[in-house]
């Protein structure tokens, strides 16, 4: 049986000229061993008036910075010298944890961060996720949908203008998420309504959703009121982390988008208070 699968002699002579050598693995030694948990984020702004260079300008990265800080963790390092392609699934943020005892160092995707935080501070067995009852938990889902829908679209569309050709693709997706699926009613297509071309893409402009965006910010302001945390809770939840991320990014966006937030004094004061708390939880790696 062995001879039946053997290579022909001419091929064996040819392959013998290219022997395969196997070498033992080379251990990787780090010049800077990881001393503390490090969050990989998109770069912060260079012109923030708060003199802070610790908060990411990417709303997804900032959401996880706020989540970690509001859960009570401190002394977490951040670095932004790694491109998104270096993260898990080609996206940031990622959390790099140091080796502790027999546990080796790990690189965690965002979906694994809550479990890691629960292991540090506890609370992972709470079926309500920090909300006082099922009603408030269900209400939080509605606010999350609002923030990740029209508010996210307004923030994305308020970024610096891009070339016309780039805008055709940029209005279709933002941060890996399709803007069209976050809006209700859905936007009109880019082409096809009055031409021989078939319907293609989506035609989303900031002016077309300005009314919905203004209503969303007004609703957030009214729901927060003078409470310390959203939904009137005594302790922060994931909703507060998400709301802070969007409010902070909106306050550093275009004037037409930022003004809706700055008109609400309670939102500005709340963002400033939470920002101080989040900044204190992180150090530069």
PDB file of C-alpha atoms in Angstrom:
ATOM      1  CA  UNK A   1       0.000   0.000   0.000  1.00  0.00           C
ATOM      2  CA  UNK A   2       2.865   2.358   0.824  1.00  0.00           C
ATOM      3  CA  UNK A   3       4.476   1.806  -2.584  1.00  0.00           C
ATOM      4  CA  UNK A   4       1.183   2.539  -4.307  1.00  0.00           C
ATOM      5  CA  UNK A   5       1.217   6.111  -2.985  1.00  0.00           C
ATOM      6  CA  UNK A   6       4.949   6.707  -3.457  1.00  0.00           C
ATOM      7  CA  UNK A   7       6.086   9.474  -5.787  1.00  0.00           C
ATOM      8  CA  UNK A   8       7.603   8.645  -9.149  1.00  0.00           C
ATOM      9  CA  UNK A   9      11.385   8.441  -9.032  1.00  0.00           C
ATOM     10  CA  UNK A  10      12.000  11.445 -11.351  1.00  0.00           C
ATOM     11  CA  UNK A  11       9.785  13.611  -9.129  1.00  0.00           C
ATOM     12  CA  UNK A  12      11.542  12.361  -6.009  1.00  0.00           C
ATOM     13  CA  UNK A  13      14.925  13.341  -7.470  1.00  0.00           C
ATOM     14  CA  UNK A  14      13.584  16.785  -8.334  1.00  0.00           C
ATOM     15  CA  UNK A  15      12.075  17.397  -4.882  1.00  0.00           C
ATOM     16  CA  UNK A  16      15.232  16.198  -3.163  1.00  0.00           C
ATOM     17  CA  UNK A  17      16.889  19.384  -4.360  1.00  0.00           C
ATOM     18  CA  UNK A  18      14.482  21.354  -2.157  1.00  0.00           C
ATOM     19  CA  UNK A  19      14.562  19.687   1.234  1.00  0.00           C
ATOM     20  CA  UNK A  20      12.090  20.818   3.875  1.00  0.00           C
ATOM     21  CA  UNK A  21      13.704  21.916   7.112  1.00  0.00           C
ATOM     22  CA  UNK A  22      11.668  22.502  10.255  1.00  0.00           C
ATOM     23  CA  UNK A  23      13.040  24.844  12.906  1.00  0.00           C
ATOM     24  CA  UNK A  24      11.879  25.234  16.503  1.00  0.00           C
ATOM     25  CA  UNK A  25       9.732  28.303  17.218  1.00  0.00           C
ATOM     26  CA  UNK A  26      11.506  31.440  18.332  1.00  0.00           C
ATOM     27  CA  UNK A  27      10.119  32.774  21.604  1.00  0.00           C
ATOM     28  CA  UNK A  28       8.875  36.350  21.325  1.00  0.00           C
ATOM     29  CA  UNK A  29      10.261  38.623  23.994  1.00  0.00           C
ATOM     30  CA  UNK A  30       8.589  41.962  24.506  1.00  0.00           C
ATOM     31  CA  UNK A  31      10.749  44.969  25.173  1.00  0.00           C
ATOM     32  CA  UNK A  32       7.840  46.469  27.061  1.00  0.00           C
ATOM     33  CA  UNK A  33       5.972  43.731  28.928  1.00  0.00           C
ATOM     34  CA  UNK A  34       2.306  44.580  29.369  1.00  0.00           C
ATOM     35  CA  UNK A  35       1.867  45.887  32.900  1.00  0.00           C
ATOM     36  CA  UNK A  36      -1.808  46.877  32.858  1.00  0.00           C
ATOM     37  CA  UNK A  37      -4.913  46.297  30.723  1.00  0.00           C
ATOM     38  CA  UNK A  38      -4.614  48.347  27.548  1.00  0.00           C
ATOM     39  CA  UNK A  39      -7.466  49.442  25.321  1.00  0.00           C
ATOM     40  CA  UNK A  40      -6.638  49.902  21.645  1.00  0.00           C
ATOM     41  CA  UNK A  41      -8.633  52.857  20.322  1.00  0.00           C
ATOM     42  CA  UNK A  42      -8.909  55.137  17.330  1.00  0.00           C
ATOM     43  CA  UNK A  43      -6.816  58.301  17.804  1.00  0.00           C
ATOM     44  CA  UNK A  44      -8.133  61.171  19.913  1.00  0.00           C
ATOM     45  CA  UNK A  45      -8.531  64.686  18.553  1.00  0.00           C
ATOM     46  CA  UNK A  46      -5.449  66.895  18.593  1.00  0.00           C
ATOM     47  CA  UNK A  47      -7.361  70.106  19.186  1.00  0.00           C
ATOM     48  CA  UNK A  48      -9.674  69.242  22.042  1.00  0.00           C
ATOM     49  CA  UNK A  49     -10.246  72.308  24.196  1.00  0.00           C
ATOM     50  CA  UNK A  50     -10.280  70.120  27.293  1.00  0.00           C
ATOM     51  CA  UNK A  51      -6.524  69.621  26.907  1.00  0.00           C
ATOM     52  CA  UNK A  52      -7.202  65.914  26.921  1.00  0.00           C
ATOM     53  CA  UNK A  53      -5.568  63.448  24.589  1.00  0.00           C
ATOM     54  CA  UNK A  54      -7.152  60.365  26.107  1.00  0.00           C
ATOM     55  CA  UNK A  55     -10.655  60.138  24.598  1.00  0.00           C
ATOM     56  CA  UNK A  56     -11.109  58.604  21.173  1.00  0.00           C
ATOM     57  CA  UNK A  57     -12.889  60.510  18.421  1.00  0.00           C
ATOM     58  CA  UNK A  58     -14.536  57.269  17.284  1.00  0.00           C
ATOM     59  CA  UNK A  59     -17.917  56.833  18.955  1.00  0.00           C
ATOM     60  CA  UNK A  60     -17.581  53.046  19.168  1.00  0.00           C
ATOM     61  CA  UNK A  61     -14.187  53.237  20.888  1.00  0.00           C
ATOM     62  CA  UNK A  62     -15.367  56.012  23.180  1.00  0.00           C
ATOM     63  CA  UNK A  63     -18.429  53.990  24.146  1.00  0.00           C
ATOM     64  CA  UNK A  64     -16.214  51.227  25.505  1.00  0.00           C
ATOM     65  CA  UNK A  65     -13.934  53.709  27.246  1.00  0.00           C
ATOM     66  CA  UNK A  66     -16.992  55.100  29.013  1.00  0.00           C
ATOM     67  CA  UNK A  67     -18.346  51.624  29.770  1.00  0.00           C
ATOM     68  CA  UNK A  68     -15.119  50.550  31.472  1.00  0.00           C
ATOM     69  CA  UNK A  69     -14.838  53.791  33.440  1.00  0.00           C
ATOM     70  CA  UNK A  70     -18.475  53.875  34.527  1.00  0.00           C
ATOM     71  CA  UNK A  71     -18.221  50.298  35.768  1.00  0.00           C
ATOM     72  CA  UNK A  72     -15.657  51.574  38.267  1.00  0.00           C
ATOM     73  CA  UNK A  73     -12.338  50.428  36.770  1.00  0.00           C
ATOM     74  CA  UNK A  74      -9.332  52.743  36.821  1.00  0.00           C
ATOM     75  CA  UNK A  75      -5.682  52.684  35.780  1.00  0.00           C
ATOM     76  CA  UNK A  76      -6.496  51.369  32.302  1.00  0.00           C
ATOM     77  CA  UNK A  77      -4.012  52.259  29.579  1.00  0.00           C
ATOM     78  CA  UNK A  78      -4.950  53.347  26.061  1.00  0.00           C
ATOM     79  CA  UNK A  79      -2.952  53.325  22.847  1.00  0.00           C
ATOM     80  CA  UNK A  80      -3.856  54.528  19.369  1.00  0.00           C
ATOM     81  CA  UNK A  81      -0.800  53.592  17.330  1.00  0.00           C
ATOM     82  CA  UNK A  82      -2.469  50.444  15.979  1.00  0.00           C
ATOM     83  CA  UNK A  83      -4.597  50.660  12.854  1.00  0.00           C
ATOM     84  CA  UNK A  84      -8.044  49.038  12.772  1.00  0.00           C
ATOM     85  CA  UNK A  85      -6.630  46.264  10.594  1.00  0.00           C
ATOM     86  CA  UNK A  86      -4.539  45.189  13.583  1.00  0.00           C
ATOM     87  CA  UNK A  87      -7.619  44.606  15.723  1.00  0.00           C
ATOM     88  CA  UNK A  88      -9.841  41.560  15.932  1.00  0.00           C
ATOM     89  CA  UNK A  89     -12.044  41.310  12.822  1.00  0.00           C
ATOM     90  CA  UNK A  90     -10.205  44.367  11.499  1.00  0.00           C
ATOM     91  CA  UNK A  91     -11.924  46.747  13.903  1.00  0.00           C
ATOM     92  CA  UNK A  92     -11.217  48.755  17.027  1.00  0.00           C
ATOM     93  CA  UNK A  93     -11.427  48.849  19.967  1.00  0.00           C
ATOM     94  CA  UNK A  94      -9.684  45.794  21.376  1.00  0.00           C
ATOM     95  CA  UNK A  95      -8.662  45.158  24.974  1.00  0.00           C
ATOM     96  CA  UNK A  96      -5.195  43.708  25.598  1.00  0.00           C
ATOM     97  CA  UNK A  97      -5.005  42.102  29.025  1.00  0.00           C
ATOM     98  CA  UNK A  98      -1.701  41.266  30.774  1.00  0.00           C
ATOM     99  CA  UNK A  99      -0.705  37.805  31.926  1.00  0.00           C
ATOM    100  CA  UNK A 100      -1.755  37.105  35.508  1.00  0.00           C
ATOM    101  CA  UNK A 101      -0.506  33.993  37.246  1.00  0.00           C
ATOM    102  CA  UNK A 102      -1.227  30.981  35.061  1.00  0.00           C
ATOM    103  CA  UNK A 103      -3.458  33.017  32.744  1.00  0.00           C
ATOM    104  CA  UNK A 104      -1.772  34.179  29.562  1.00  0.00           C
ATOM    105  CA  UNK A 105      -2.150  37.568  27.953  1.00  0.00           C
ATOM    106  CA  UNK A 106      -5.270  37.930  25.796  1.00  0.00           C
ATOM    107  CA  UNK A 107      -6.582  40.250  23.118  1.00  0.00           C
ATOM    108  CA  UNK A 108     -10.332  40.703  23.526  1.00  0.00           C
ATOM    109  CA  UNK A 109     -12.920  41.886  21.023  1.00  0.00           C
ATOM    110  CA  UNK A 110     -15.568  44.379  22.209  1.00  0.00           C
ATOM    111  CA  UNK A 111     -18.125  41.612  22.730  1.00  0.00           C
ATOM    112  CA  UNK A 112     -15.819  40.067  25.357  1.00  0.00           C
ATOM    113  CA  UNK A 113     -15.176  43.290  27.302  1.00  0.00           C
ATOM    114  CA  UNK A 114     -18.317  43.099  29.510  1.00  0.00           C
ATOM    115  CA  UNK A 115     -17.358  39.605  30.665  1.00  0.00           C
ATOM    116  CA  UNK A 116     -13.843  40.760  31.489  1.00  0.00           C
ATOM    117  CA  UNK A 117     -15.191  43.752  33.427  1.00  0.00           C
ATOM    118  CA  UNK A 118     -17.603  41.494  35.317  1.00  0.00           C
ATOM    119  CA  UNK A 119     -14.636  39.378  36.345  1.00  0.00           C
ATOM    120  CA  UNK A 120     -12.944  42.447  37.799  1.00  0.00           C
ATOM    121  CA  UNK A 121     -15.843  44.179  39.552  1.00  0.00           C
ATOM    122  CA  UNK A 122     -18.574  41.527  39.725  1.00  0.00           C
ATOM    123  CA  UNK A 123     -22.205  41.992  38.756  1.00  0.00           C
ATOM    124  CA  UNK A 124     -22.244  39.533  35.891  1.00  0.00           C
ATOM    125  CA  UNK A 125     -25.243  37.635  37.310  1.00  0.00           C
ATOM    126  CA  UNK A 126     -27.635  40.593  37.206  1.00  0.00           C
ATOM    127  CA  UNK A 127     -30.393  39.708  34.704  1.00  0.00           C
ATOM    128  CA  UNK A 128     -31.474  43.360  34.579  1.00  0.00           C
ATOM    129  CA  UNK A 129     -27.982  44.626  33.654  1.00  0.00           C
ATOM    130  CA  UNK A 130     -28.111  47.360  36.278  1.00  0.00           C
ATOM    131  CA  UNK A 131     -31.683  48.533  35.612  1.00  0.00           C
ATOM    132  CA  UNK A 132     -34.120  48.551  38.510  1.00  0.00           C
ATOM    133  CA  UNK A 133     -36.888  46.666  36.691  1.00  0.00           C
ATOM    134  CA  UNK A 134     -37.877  45.139  33.366  1.00  0.00           C
ATOM    135  CA  UNK A 135     -39.758  48.274  32.316  1.00  0.00           C
ATOM    136  CA  UNK A 136     -36.652  50.458  32.495  1.00  0.00           C
ATOM    137  CA  UNK A 137     -34.587  47.757  30.813  1.00  0.00           C
ATOM    138  CA  UNK A 138     -37.050  47.688  27.911  1.00  0.00           C
ATOM    139  CA  UNK A 139     -37.052  51.493  27.777  1.00  0.00           C
ATOM    140  CA  UNK A 140     -33.265  51.482  27.555  1.00  0.00           C
ATOM    141  CA  UNK A 141     -33.523  49.442  24.349  1.00  0.00           C
ATOM    142  CA  UNK A 142     -35.617  52.189  22.784  1.00  0.00           C
ATOM    143  CA  UNK A 143     -33.037  54.843  23.688  1.00  0.00           C
ATOM    144  CA  UNK A 144     -30.244  52.676  22.321  1.00  0.00           C
ATOM    145  CA  UNK A 145     -32.142  52.358  19.036  1.00  0.00           C
ATOM    146  CA  UNK A 146     -32.595  56.123  18.905  1.00  0.00           C
ATOM    147  CA  UNK A 147     -28.916  56.814  19.544  1.00  0.00           C
ATOM    148  CA  UNK A 148     -27.662  54.178  17.126  1.00  0.00           C
ATOM    149  CA  UNK A 149     -30.216  55.238  14.521  1.00  0.00           C
ATOM    150  CA  UNK A 150     -30.886  58.857  13.655  1.00  0.00           C
ATOM    151  CA  UNK A 151     -28.273  60.281  16.060  1.00  0.00           C
ATOM    152  CA  UNK A 152     -25.609  57.996  14.626  1.00  0.00           C
ATOM    153  CA  UNK A 153     -26.607  58.981  11.097  1.00  0.00           C
ATOM    154  CA  UNK A 154     -26.440  62.697  11.924  1.00  0.00           C
ATOM    155  CA  UNK A 155     -23.022  62.292  13.523  1.00  0.00           C
ATOM    156  CA  UNK A 156     -21.691  60.363  10.541  1.00  0.00           C
ATOM    157  CA  UNK A 157     -23.036  62.852   8.017  1.00  0.00           C
ATOM    158  CA  UNK A 158     -21.608  65.795   9.965  1.00  0.00           C
ATOM    159  CA  UNK A 159     -18.045  64.671   9.458  1.00  0.00           C
ATOM    160  CA  UNK A 160     -15.677  66.687   7.270  1.00  0.00           C
ATOM    161  CA  UNK A 161     -16.876  66.875   3.646  1.00  0.00           C
ATOM    162  CA  UNK A 162     -15.445  64.236   1.311  1.00  0.00           C
ATOM    163  CA  UNK A 163     -15.005  64.231  -2.479  1.00  0.00           C
ATOM    164  CA  UNK A 164     -18.258  63.730  -4.375  1.00  0.00           C
ATOM    165  CA  UNK A 165     -17.372  60.193  -5.462  1.00  0.00           C
ATOM    166  CA  UNK A 166     -16.473  59.242  -1.899  1.00  0.00           C
ATOM    167  CA  UNK A 167     -19.760  60.622  -0.606  1.00  0.00           C
ATOM    168  CA  UNK A 168     -21.677  58.202  -2.831  1.00  0.00           C
ATOM    169  CA  UNK A 169     -20.180  55.310  -0.889  1.00  0.00           C
ATOM    170  CA  UNK A 170     -20.015  57.094   2.450  1.00  0.00           C
ATOM    171  CA  UNK A 171     -23.765  57.667   2.603  1.00  0.00           C
ATOM    172  CA  UNK A 172     -24.327  53.959   2.093  1.00  0.00           C
ATOM    173  CA  UNK A 173     -22.265  52.770   5.029  1.00  0.00           C
ATOM    174  CA  UNK A 174     -20.683  54.297   8.099  1.00  0.00           C
ATOM    175  CA  UNK A 175     -18.376  52.468  10.434  1.00  0.00           C
ATOM    176  CA  UNK A 176     -19.414  49.130   8.987  1.00  0.00           C
ATOM    177  CA  UNK A 177     -23.105  49.880   9.616  1.00  0.00           C
ATOM    178  CA  UNK A 178     -25.626  50.642   6.900  1.00  0.00           C
ATOM    179  CA  UNK A 179     -27.199  54.015   7.544  1.00  0.00           C
ATOM    180  CA  UNK A 180     -30.248  53.140   5.499  1.00  0.00           C
ATOM    181  CA  UNK A 181     -31.334  50.394   7.886  1.00  0.00           C
ATOM    182  CA  UNK A 182     -31.140  52.705  10.912  1.00  0.00           C
ATOM    183  CA  UNK A 183     -33.580  55.283   9.592  1.00  0.00           C
ATOM    184  CA  UNK A 184     -37.355  55.283   9.507  1.00  0.00           C
ATOM    185  CA  UNK A 185     -38.776  55.885   6.971  1.00  0.00           C
ATOM    186  CA  UNK A 186     -35.980  54.531   4.764  1.00  0.00           C
ATOM    187  CA  UNK A 187     -34.211  57.082   2.542  1.00  0.00           C
ATOM    188  CA  UNK A 188     -34.706  57.364  -1.186  1.00  0.00           C
ATOM    189  CA  UNK A 189     -32.250  55.632  -3.540  1.00  0.00           C
ATOM    190  CA  UNK A 190     -29.408  57.541  -5.169  1.00  0.00           C
ATOM    191  CA  UNK A 191     -30.494  56.643  -8.704  1.00  0.00           C
ATOM    192  CA  UNK A 192     -33.400  55.143 -10.550  1.00  0.00           C
ATOM    193  CA  UNK A 193     -36.355  57.371  -9.678  1.00  0.00           C
ATOM    194  CA  UNK A 194     -36.176  59.532 -12.806  1.00  0.00           C
ATOM    195  CA  UNK A 195     -33.613  57.772 -14.965  1.00  0.00           C
ATOM    196  CA  UNK A 196     -33.166  54.618 -16.989  1.00  0.00           C
ATOM    197  CA  UNK A 197     -30.715  53.360 -14.361  1.00  0.00           C
ATOM    198  CA  UNK A 198     -31.977  50.855 -11.820  1.00  0.00           C
ATOM    199  CA  UNK A 199     -32.347  51.927  -8.205  1.00  0.00           C
ATOM    200  CA  UNK A 200     -28.991  51.971  -6.449  1.00  0.00           C
ATOM    201  CA  UNK A 201     -27.615  53.148  -3.116  1.00  0.00           C
ATOM    202  CA  UNK A 202     -29.258  55.559  -0.706  1.00  0.00           C
ATOM    203  CA  UNK A 203     -29.568  59.329  -0.771  1.00  0.00           C
ATOM    204  CA  UNK A 204     -29.025  60.461   2.831  1.00  0.00           C
ATOM    205  CA  UNK A 205     -28.199  64.068   3.630  1.00  0.00           C
ATOM    206  CA  UNK A 206     -27.910  65.823   6.956  1.00  0.00           C
ATOM    207  CA  UNK A 207     -30.685  68.226   6.069  1.00  0.00           C
ATOM    208  CA  UNK A 208     -33.068  65.357   5.340  1.00  0.00           C
ATOM    209  CA  UNK A 209     -32.784  64.003   8.891  1.00  0.00           C
ATOM    210  CA  UNK A 210     -32.235  67.297  10.729  1.00  0.00           C
ATOM    211  CA  UNK A 211     -35.791  67.353  12.066  1.00  0.00           C
ATOM    212  CA  UNK A 212     -35.584  63.782  13.392  1.00  0.00           C
ATOM    213  CA  UNK A 213     -32.176  64.502  14.901  1.00  0.00           C
ATOM    214  CA  UNK A 214     -33.408  67.652  16.674  1.00  0.00           C
ATOM    215  CA  UNK A 215     -36.365  65.733  18.110  1.00  0.00           C
ATOM    216  CA  UNK A 216     -34.036  62.967  19.303  1.00  0.00           C
ATOM    217  CA  UNK A 217     -31.757  65.384  21.169  1.00  0.00           C
ATOM    218  CA  UNK A 218     -34.751  67.172  22.683  1.00  0.00           C
ATOM    219  CA  UNK A 219     -36.115  63.830  23.889  1.00  0.00           C
ATOM    220  CA  UNK A 220     -32.779  62.903  25.449  1.00  0.00           C
ATOM    221  CA  UNK A 221     -32.639  66.213  27.273  1.00  0.00           C
ATOM    222  CA  UNK A 222     -36.181  65.862  28.569  1.00  0.00           C
ATOM    223  CA  UNK A 223     -35.632  62.279  29.744  1.00  0.00           C
ATOM    224  CA  UNK A 224     -32.414  63.140  31.568  1.00  0.00           C
ATOM    225  CA  UNK A 225     -33.838  66.228  33.248  1.00  0.00           C
ATOM    226  CA  UNK A 226     -31.838  66.913  36.395  1.00  0.00           C
ATOM    227  CA  UNK A 227     -31.124  63.244  37.138  1.00  0.00           C
ATOM    228  CA  UNK A 228     -27.601  62.020  37.765  1.00  0.00           C
ATOM    229  CA  UNK A 229     -27.949  59.144  35.308  1.00  0.00           C
ATOM    230  CA  UNK A 230     -30.358  58.340  32.509  1.00  0.00           C
ATOM    231  CA  UNK A 231     -33.693  56.769  33.425  1.00  0.00           C
ATOM    232  CA  UNK A 232     -33.346  58.196  36.932  1.00  0.00           C
ATOM    233  CA  UNK A 233     -31.107  55.399  38.156  1.00  0.00           C
ATOM    234  CA  UNK A 234     -28.693  55.720  41.057  1.00  0.00           C
ATOM    235  CA  UNK A 235     -25.821  54.044  39.199  1.00  0.00           C
ATOM    236  CA  UNK A 236     -24.665  54.282  35.572  1.00  0.00           C
ATOM    237  CA  UNK A 237     -25.555  51.644  33.008  1.00  0.00           C
ATOM    238  CA  UNK A 238     -24.482  50.785  29.485  1.00  0.00           C
ATOM    239  CA  UNK A 239     -27.016  53.348  28.247  1.00  0.00           C
ATOM    240  CA  UNK A 240     -25.090  56.121  30.012  1.00  0.00           C
ATOM    241  CA  UNK A 241     -21.863  54.981  28.361  1.00  0.00           C
ATOM    242  CA  UNK A 242     -23.508  55.035  24.935  1.00  0.00           C
ATOM    243  CA  UNK A 243     -25.188  58.400  25.526  1.00  0.00           C
ATOM    244  CA  UNK A 244     -21.924  59.964  26.679  1.00  0.00           C
ATOM    245  CA  UNK A 245     -20.063  58.691  23.622  1.00  0.00           C
ATOM    246  CA  UNK A 246     -22.568  60.254  21.232  1.00  0.00           C
ATOM    247  CA  UNK A 247     -22.943  63.516  23.140  1.00  0.00           C
ATOM    248  CA  UNK A 248     -19.179  63.975  23.397  1.00  0.00           C
ATOM    249  CA  UNK A 249     -18.632  63.322  19.690  1.00  0.00           C
ATOM    250  CA  UNK A 250     -21.543  65.596  18.763  1.00  0.00           C
ATOM    251  CA  UNK A 251     -20.075  68.442  20.816  1.00  0.00           C
ATOM    252  CA  UNK A 252     -16.963  68.270  18.620  1.00  0.00           C
ATOM    253  CA  UNK A 253     -18.838  67.933  15.330  1.00  0.00           C
ATOM    254  CA  UNK A 254     -20.060  70.535  12.827  1.00  0.00           C
ATOM    255  CA  UNK A 255     -21.857  73.630  14.124  1.00  0.00           C
ATOM    256  CA  UNK A 256     -25.202  72.601  12.645  1.00  0.00           C
ATOM    257  CA  UNK A 257     -25.075  69.322  14.551  1.00  0.00           C
ATOM    258  CA  UNK A 258     -23.385  70.544  17.716  1.00  0.00           C
ATOM    259  CA  UNK A 259     -25.833  73.401  18.273  1.00  0.00           C
ATOM    260  CA  UNK A 260     -28.696  71.016  19.021  1.00  0.00           C
ATOM    261  CA  UNK A 261     -26.712  69.678  21.986  1.00  0.00           C
ATOM    262  CA  UNK A 262     -25.326  72.996  23.203  1.00  0.00           C
ATOM    263  CA  UNK A 263     -28.866  74.396  23.427  1.00  0.00           C
ATOM    264  CA  UNK A 264     -29.615  71.815  26.133  1.00  0.00           C
ATOM    265  CA  UNK A 265     -27.783  72.965  29.256  1.00  0.00           C
ATOM    266  CA  UNK A 266     -28.419  69.746  31.155  1.00  0.00           C
ATOM    267  CA  UNK A 267     -26.872  67.617  28.393  1.00  0.00           C
ATOM    268  CA  UNK A 268     -23.758  69.818  28.234  1.00  0.00           C
ATOM    269  CA  UNK A 269     -23.318  69.768  32.012  1.00  0.00           C
ATOM    270  CA  UNK A 270     -23.899  66.005  32.154  1.00  0.00           C
ATOM    271  CA  UNK A 271     -21.381  65.353  29.377  1.00  0.00           C
ATOM    272  CA  UNK A 272     -18.786  67.503  31.144  1.00  0.00           C
ATOM    273  CA  UNK A 273     -19.266  65.682  34.446  1.00  0.00           C
ATOM    274  CA  UNK A 274     -19.087  62.215  32.895  1.00  0.00           C
ATOM    275  CA  UNK A 275     -16.112  63.220  30.743  1.00  0.00           C
ATOM    276  CA  UNK A 276     -14.101  64.071  33.851  1.00  0.00           C
ATOM    277  CA  UNK A 277     -14.927  60.658  35.298  1.00  0.00           C
ATOM    278  CA  UNK A 278     -13.969  58.794  32.104  1.00  0.00           C
ATOM    279  CA  UNK A 279     -10.713  60.705  31.593  1.00  0.00           C
ATOM    280  CA  UNK A 280      -9.608  59.892  35.152  1.00  0.00           C
ATOM    281  CA  UNK A 281      -9.886  56.148  34.483  1.00  0.00           C
ATOM    282  CA  UNK A 282      -7.289  56.039  31.677  1.00  0.00           C
ATOM    283  CA  UNK A 283      -3.597  56.665  31.161  1.00  0.00           C
ATOM    284  CA  UNK A 284      -1.497  56.768  28.003  1.00  0.00           C
ATOM    285  CA  UNK A 285       0.325  53.490  27.362  1.00  0.00           C
TER     286      UNK A 285
END
